[in-house]
Short mmCIF file of C-alpha atoms in Angstrom, two decimals:
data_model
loop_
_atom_site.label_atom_id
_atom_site.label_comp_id
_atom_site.label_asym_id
_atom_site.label_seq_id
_atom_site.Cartn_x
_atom_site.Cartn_y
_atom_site.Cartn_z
CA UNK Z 619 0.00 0.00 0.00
CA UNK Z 620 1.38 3.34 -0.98
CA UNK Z 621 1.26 5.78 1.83
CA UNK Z 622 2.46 9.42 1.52
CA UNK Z 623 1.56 10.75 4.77
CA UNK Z 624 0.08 10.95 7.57
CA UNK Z 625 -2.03 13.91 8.44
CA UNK Z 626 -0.72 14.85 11.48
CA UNK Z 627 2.21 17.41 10.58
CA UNK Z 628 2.61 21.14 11.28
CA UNK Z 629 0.90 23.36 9.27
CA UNK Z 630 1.68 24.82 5.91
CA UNK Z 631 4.92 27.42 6.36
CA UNK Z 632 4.84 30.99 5.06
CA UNK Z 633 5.24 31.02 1.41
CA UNK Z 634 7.66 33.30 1.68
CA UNK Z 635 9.69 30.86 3.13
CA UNK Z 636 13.53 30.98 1.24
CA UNK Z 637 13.89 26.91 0.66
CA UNK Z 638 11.92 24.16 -0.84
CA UNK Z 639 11.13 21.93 1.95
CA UNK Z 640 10.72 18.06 1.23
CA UNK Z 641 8.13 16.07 3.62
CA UNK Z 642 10.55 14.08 6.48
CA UNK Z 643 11.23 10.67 5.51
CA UNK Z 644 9.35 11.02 2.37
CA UNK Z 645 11.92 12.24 0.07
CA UNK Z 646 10.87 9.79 -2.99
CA UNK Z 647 7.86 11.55 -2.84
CA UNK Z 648 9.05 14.94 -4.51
CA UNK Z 649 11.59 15.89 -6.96
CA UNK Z 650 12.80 19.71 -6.70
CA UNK Z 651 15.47 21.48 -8.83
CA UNK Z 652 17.96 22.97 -7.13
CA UNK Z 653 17.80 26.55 -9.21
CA UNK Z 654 14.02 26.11 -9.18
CA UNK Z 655 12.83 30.06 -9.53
CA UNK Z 656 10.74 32.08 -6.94
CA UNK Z 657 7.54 31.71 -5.79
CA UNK Z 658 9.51 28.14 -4.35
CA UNK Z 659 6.91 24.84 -4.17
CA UNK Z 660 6.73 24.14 -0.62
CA UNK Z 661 6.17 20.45 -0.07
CA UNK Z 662 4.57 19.41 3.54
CA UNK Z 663 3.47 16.43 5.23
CA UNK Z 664 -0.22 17.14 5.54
CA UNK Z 665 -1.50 20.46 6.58
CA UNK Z 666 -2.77 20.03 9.96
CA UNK Z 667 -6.06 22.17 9.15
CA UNK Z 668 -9.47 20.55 10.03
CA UNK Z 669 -10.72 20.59 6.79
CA UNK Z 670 -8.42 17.43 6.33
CA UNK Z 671 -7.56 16.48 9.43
CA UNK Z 672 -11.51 16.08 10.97
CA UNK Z 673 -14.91 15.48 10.67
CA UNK Z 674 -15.30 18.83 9.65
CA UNK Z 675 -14.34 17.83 5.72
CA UNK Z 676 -17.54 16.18 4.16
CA UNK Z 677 -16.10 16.81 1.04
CA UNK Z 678 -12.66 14.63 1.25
CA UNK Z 679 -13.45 11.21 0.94
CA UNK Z 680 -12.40 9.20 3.94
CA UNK Z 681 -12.72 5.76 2.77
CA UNK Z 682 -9.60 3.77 1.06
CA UNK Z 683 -7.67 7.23 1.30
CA UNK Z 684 -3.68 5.66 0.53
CA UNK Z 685 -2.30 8.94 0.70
CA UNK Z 686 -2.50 12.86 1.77
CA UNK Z 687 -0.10 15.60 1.71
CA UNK Z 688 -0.70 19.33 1.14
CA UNK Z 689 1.72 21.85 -0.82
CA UNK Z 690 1.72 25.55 -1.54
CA UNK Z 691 2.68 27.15 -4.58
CA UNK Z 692 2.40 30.72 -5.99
CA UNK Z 693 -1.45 29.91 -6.84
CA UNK Z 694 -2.10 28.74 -2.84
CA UNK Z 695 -2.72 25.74 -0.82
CA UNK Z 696 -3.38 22.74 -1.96
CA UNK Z 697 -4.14 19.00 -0.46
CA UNK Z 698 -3.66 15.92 -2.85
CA UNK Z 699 -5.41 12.89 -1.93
CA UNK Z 700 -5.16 9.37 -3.65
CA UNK Z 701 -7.39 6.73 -3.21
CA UNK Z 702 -7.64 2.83 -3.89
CA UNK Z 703 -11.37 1.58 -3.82
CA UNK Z 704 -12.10 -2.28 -4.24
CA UNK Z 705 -15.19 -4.50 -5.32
CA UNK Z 706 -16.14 -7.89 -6.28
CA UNK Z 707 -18.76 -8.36 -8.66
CA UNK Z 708 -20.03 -12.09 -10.59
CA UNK Z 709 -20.57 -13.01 -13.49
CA UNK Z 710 -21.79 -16.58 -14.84
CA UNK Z 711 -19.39 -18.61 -14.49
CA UNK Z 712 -16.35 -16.04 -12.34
CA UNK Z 713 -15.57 -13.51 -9.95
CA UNK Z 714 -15.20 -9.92 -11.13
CA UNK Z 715 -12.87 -8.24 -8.75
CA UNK Z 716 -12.67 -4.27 -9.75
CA UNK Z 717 -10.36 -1.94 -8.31
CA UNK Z 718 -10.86 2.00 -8.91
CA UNK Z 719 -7.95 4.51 -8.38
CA UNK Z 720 -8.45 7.97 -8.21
CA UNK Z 721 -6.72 11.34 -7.67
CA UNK Z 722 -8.32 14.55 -5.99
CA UNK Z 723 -6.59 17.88 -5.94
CA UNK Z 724 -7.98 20.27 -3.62
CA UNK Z 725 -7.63 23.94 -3.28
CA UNK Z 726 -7.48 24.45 0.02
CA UNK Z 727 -8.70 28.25 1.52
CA UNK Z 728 -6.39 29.18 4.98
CA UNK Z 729 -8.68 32.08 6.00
CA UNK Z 730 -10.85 29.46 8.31
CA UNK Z 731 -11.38 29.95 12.51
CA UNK Z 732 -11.98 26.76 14.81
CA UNK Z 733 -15.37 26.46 14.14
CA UNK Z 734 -15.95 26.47 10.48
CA UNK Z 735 -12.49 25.40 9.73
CA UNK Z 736 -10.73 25.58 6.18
CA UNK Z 737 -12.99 25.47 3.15
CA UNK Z 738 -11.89 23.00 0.47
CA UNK Z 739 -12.88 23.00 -3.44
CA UNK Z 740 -11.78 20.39 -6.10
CA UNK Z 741 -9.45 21.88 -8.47
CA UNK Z 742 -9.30 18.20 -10.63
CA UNK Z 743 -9.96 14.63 -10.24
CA UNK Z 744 -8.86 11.93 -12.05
CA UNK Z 745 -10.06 8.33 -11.78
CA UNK Z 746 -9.65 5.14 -13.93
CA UNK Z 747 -11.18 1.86 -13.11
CA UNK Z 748 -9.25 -1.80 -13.47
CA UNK Z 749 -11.41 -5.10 -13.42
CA UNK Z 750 -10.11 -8.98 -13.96
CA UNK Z 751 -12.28 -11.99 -14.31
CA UNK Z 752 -11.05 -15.15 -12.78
CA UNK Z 753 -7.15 -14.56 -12.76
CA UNK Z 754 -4.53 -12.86 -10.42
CA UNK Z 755 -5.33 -9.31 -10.37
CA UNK Z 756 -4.06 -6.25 -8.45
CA UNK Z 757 -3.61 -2.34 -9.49
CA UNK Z 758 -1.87 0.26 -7.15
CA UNK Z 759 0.12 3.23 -7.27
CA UNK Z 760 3.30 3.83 -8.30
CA UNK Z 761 5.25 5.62 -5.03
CA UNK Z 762 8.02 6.17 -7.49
CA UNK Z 763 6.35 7.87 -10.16
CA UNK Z 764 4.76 10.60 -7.55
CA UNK Z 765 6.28 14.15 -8.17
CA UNK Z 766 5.07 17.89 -7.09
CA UNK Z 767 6.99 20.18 -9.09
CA UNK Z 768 6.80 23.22 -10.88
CA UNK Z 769 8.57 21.89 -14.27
CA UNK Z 770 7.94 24.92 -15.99
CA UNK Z 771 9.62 27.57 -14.13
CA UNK Z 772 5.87 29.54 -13.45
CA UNK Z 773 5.09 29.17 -9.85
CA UNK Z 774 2.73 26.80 -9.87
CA UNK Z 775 3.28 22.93 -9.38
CA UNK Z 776 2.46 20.42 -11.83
CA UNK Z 777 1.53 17.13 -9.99
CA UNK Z 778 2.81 13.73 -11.53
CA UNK Z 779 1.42 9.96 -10.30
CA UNK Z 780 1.06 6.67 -12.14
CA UNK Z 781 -0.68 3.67 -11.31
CA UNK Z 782 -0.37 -0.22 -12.20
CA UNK Z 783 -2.29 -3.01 -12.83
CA UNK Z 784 -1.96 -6.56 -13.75
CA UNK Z 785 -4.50 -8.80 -14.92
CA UNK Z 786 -3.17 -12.39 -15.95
CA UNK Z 787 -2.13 -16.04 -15.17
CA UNK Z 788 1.54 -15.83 -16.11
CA UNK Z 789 4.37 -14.30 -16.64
CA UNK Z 790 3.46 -10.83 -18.52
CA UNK Z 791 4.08 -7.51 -18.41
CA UNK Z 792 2.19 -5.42 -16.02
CA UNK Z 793 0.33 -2.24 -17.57
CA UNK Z 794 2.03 1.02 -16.33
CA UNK Z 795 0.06 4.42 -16.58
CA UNK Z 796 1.62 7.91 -15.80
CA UNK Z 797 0.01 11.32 -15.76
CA UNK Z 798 1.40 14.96 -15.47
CA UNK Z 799 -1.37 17.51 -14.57
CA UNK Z 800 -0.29 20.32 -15.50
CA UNK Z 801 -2.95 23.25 -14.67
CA UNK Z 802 -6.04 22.21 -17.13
CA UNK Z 803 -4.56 19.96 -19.16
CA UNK Z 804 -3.44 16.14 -18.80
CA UNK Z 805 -0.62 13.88 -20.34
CA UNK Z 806 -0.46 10.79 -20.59
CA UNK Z 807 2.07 7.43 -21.16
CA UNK Z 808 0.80 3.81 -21.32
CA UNK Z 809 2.92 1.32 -21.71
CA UNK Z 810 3.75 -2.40 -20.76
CA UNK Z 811 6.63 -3.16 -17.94
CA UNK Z 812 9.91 -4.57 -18.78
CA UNK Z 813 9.96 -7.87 -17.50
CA UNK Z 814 13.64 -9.48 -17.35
CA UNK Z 815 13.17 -13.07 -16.96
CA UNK Z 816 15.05 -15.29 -14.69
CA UNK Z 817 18.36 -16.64 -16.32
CA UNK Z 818 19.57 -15.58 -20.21
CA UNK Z 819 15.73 -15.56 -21.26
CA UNK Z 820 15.49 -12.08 -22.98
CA UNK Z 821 13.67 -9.08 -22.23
CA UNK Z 822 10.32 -8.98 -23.37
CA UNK Z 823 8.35 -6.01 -22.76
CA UNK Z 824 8.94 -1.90 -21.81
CA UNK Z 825 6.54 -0.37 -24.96
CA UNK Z 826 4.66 3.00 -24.41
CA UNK Z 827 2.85 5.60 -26.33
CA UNK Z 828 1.82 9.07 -24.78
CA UNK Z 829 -1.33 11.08 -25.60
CA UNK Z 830 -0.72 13.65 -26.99
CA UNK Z 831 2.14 12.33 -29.08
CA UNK Z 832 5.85 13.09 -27.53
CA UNK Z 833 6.37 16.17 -30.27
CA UNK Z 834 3.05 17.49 -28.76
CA UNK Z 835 4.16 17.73 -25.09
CA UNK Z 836 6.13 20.90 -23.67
CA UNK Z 837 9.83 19.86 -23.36
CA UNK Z 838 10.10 20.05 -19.74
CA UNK Z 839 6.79 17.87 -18.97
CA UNK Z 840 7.80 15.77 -21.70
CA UNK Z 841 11.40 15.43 -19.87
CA UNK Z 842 9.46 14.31 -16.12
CA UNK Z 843 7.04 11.65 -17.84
CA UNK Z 844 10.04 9.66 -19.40
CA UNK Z 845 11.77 10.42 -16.38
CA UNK Z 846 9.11 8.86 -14.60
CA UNK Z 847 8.69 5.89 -17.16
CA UNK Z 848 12.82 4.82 -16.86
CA UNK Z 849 12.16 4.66 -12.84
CA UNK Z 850 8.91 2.29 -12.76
CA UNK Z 851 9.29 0.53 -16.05
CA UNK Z 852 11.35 -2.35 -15.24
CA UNK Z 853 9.78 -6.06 -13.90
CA UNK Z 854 12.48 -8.48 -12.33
CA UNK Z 855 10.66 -12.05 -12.24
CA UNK Z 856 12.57 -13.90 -9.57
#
């Protein structure tokens, strides 16, 4: 189970604040660049604000939450949840096991007081749905494909995840999905894992395609999802 954080750190520090922090024991969990330009992407674990911390957030889901960590960038604060639902369904003759994974970004407004506490809106949310009839089956995050960074030098962070799944009764490649959100628009890769065999057997494996084509995708975006695709693409079978 991928878990970012826990919700229990300080909260979010001034955004004036002169260095890029990184959550404690979470470094995987955000790539910076060192000469990254001003307003800097602050990186917490989990703003301690009620309006993710408590019953006071009816609009976070609570159920099958893997993950929850908050950032700040030049446009605000923001709280990114992921989250790993599971169901079996049948059919005539097998079980239908589906698994849905989803990703919320919320905007996240400071100016609360005890009572009301802070007021959440979803900026996006992104969900694709995995199901497997009768064989082994699982689909989970990638911890590390997960990046908050701002790529392109503007102030505000684009947020990168990816997700796989396997549905099969051998040995196969696993399907590998990565997405860069990147304010109101969405890239994608797809592609199969690498899977390197036991022994001298060869390779087999490690395709992918992006939508929109590579040409199509800003250089530095472009740069993080094949960055992203050399860390998670490769499949030892012992």
């Amino acid at each position: 189970m991928l878990l970012l954080t826990g919700c229990h750190a300080s909260p979010v520090d001034d955004v004036t604040k002169p260095a890029v922090e990184a959550p404690s024991g979470s470094a995987d969990i955000a790539a910076f660049n060192a000469d990254q330009t001003a307003p800097k992407v602050t990186i917490r674990e989990g703003m301690r604000m009620p309006a993710i911390d408590g019953p006071r957030a009816p609009d976070l889901p609570d159920a099958g939450v893997e993950g929850i960590f908050g950032y700040r960038d030049a446009a605000g604060d923001h709280a990114l949840l992921l989250r790993r639902a599971f169901r079996a369904s049948k059919s005539d003759q097998d079980d239908i096991e589906h698994i849905v994974l989803s990703t919320h970004l919320y905007e996240v407004d400071q100016a609360h007081d005890a009572r009301t506490g802070a007021r959440t809106s979803v900026t996006w949310h992104i969900e694709d749905a995995f199901e497997c009839e009768g064989l082994d089956f699982d689909a989970d995050f990638l911890p590390d494909a997960l990046r908050v960074e701002d790529l392109d030098g503007d102030g505000r962070a684009e947020v990168l995840f990816g997700y796989s799944s396997f549905c099969g009764g051998g040995i196969e490649p696993r399907e590998i999905t990565l997405i860069l959100r990147a304010g109101e628009h969405e890239y994608r890769l797809q592609g199969e894992s690498l899977v390197k065999p036991p022994g001298d057997a060869p390779a087999f494996g490690g395709t992918y395609a992006t939508t929109p084509a590579e040409v199509d995708i800003p250089a530095p975006l472009r740069t993080a999802l094949l960055d992203a695709w050399e860390r998670v693409k490769h499949q030892s079978i012992e």
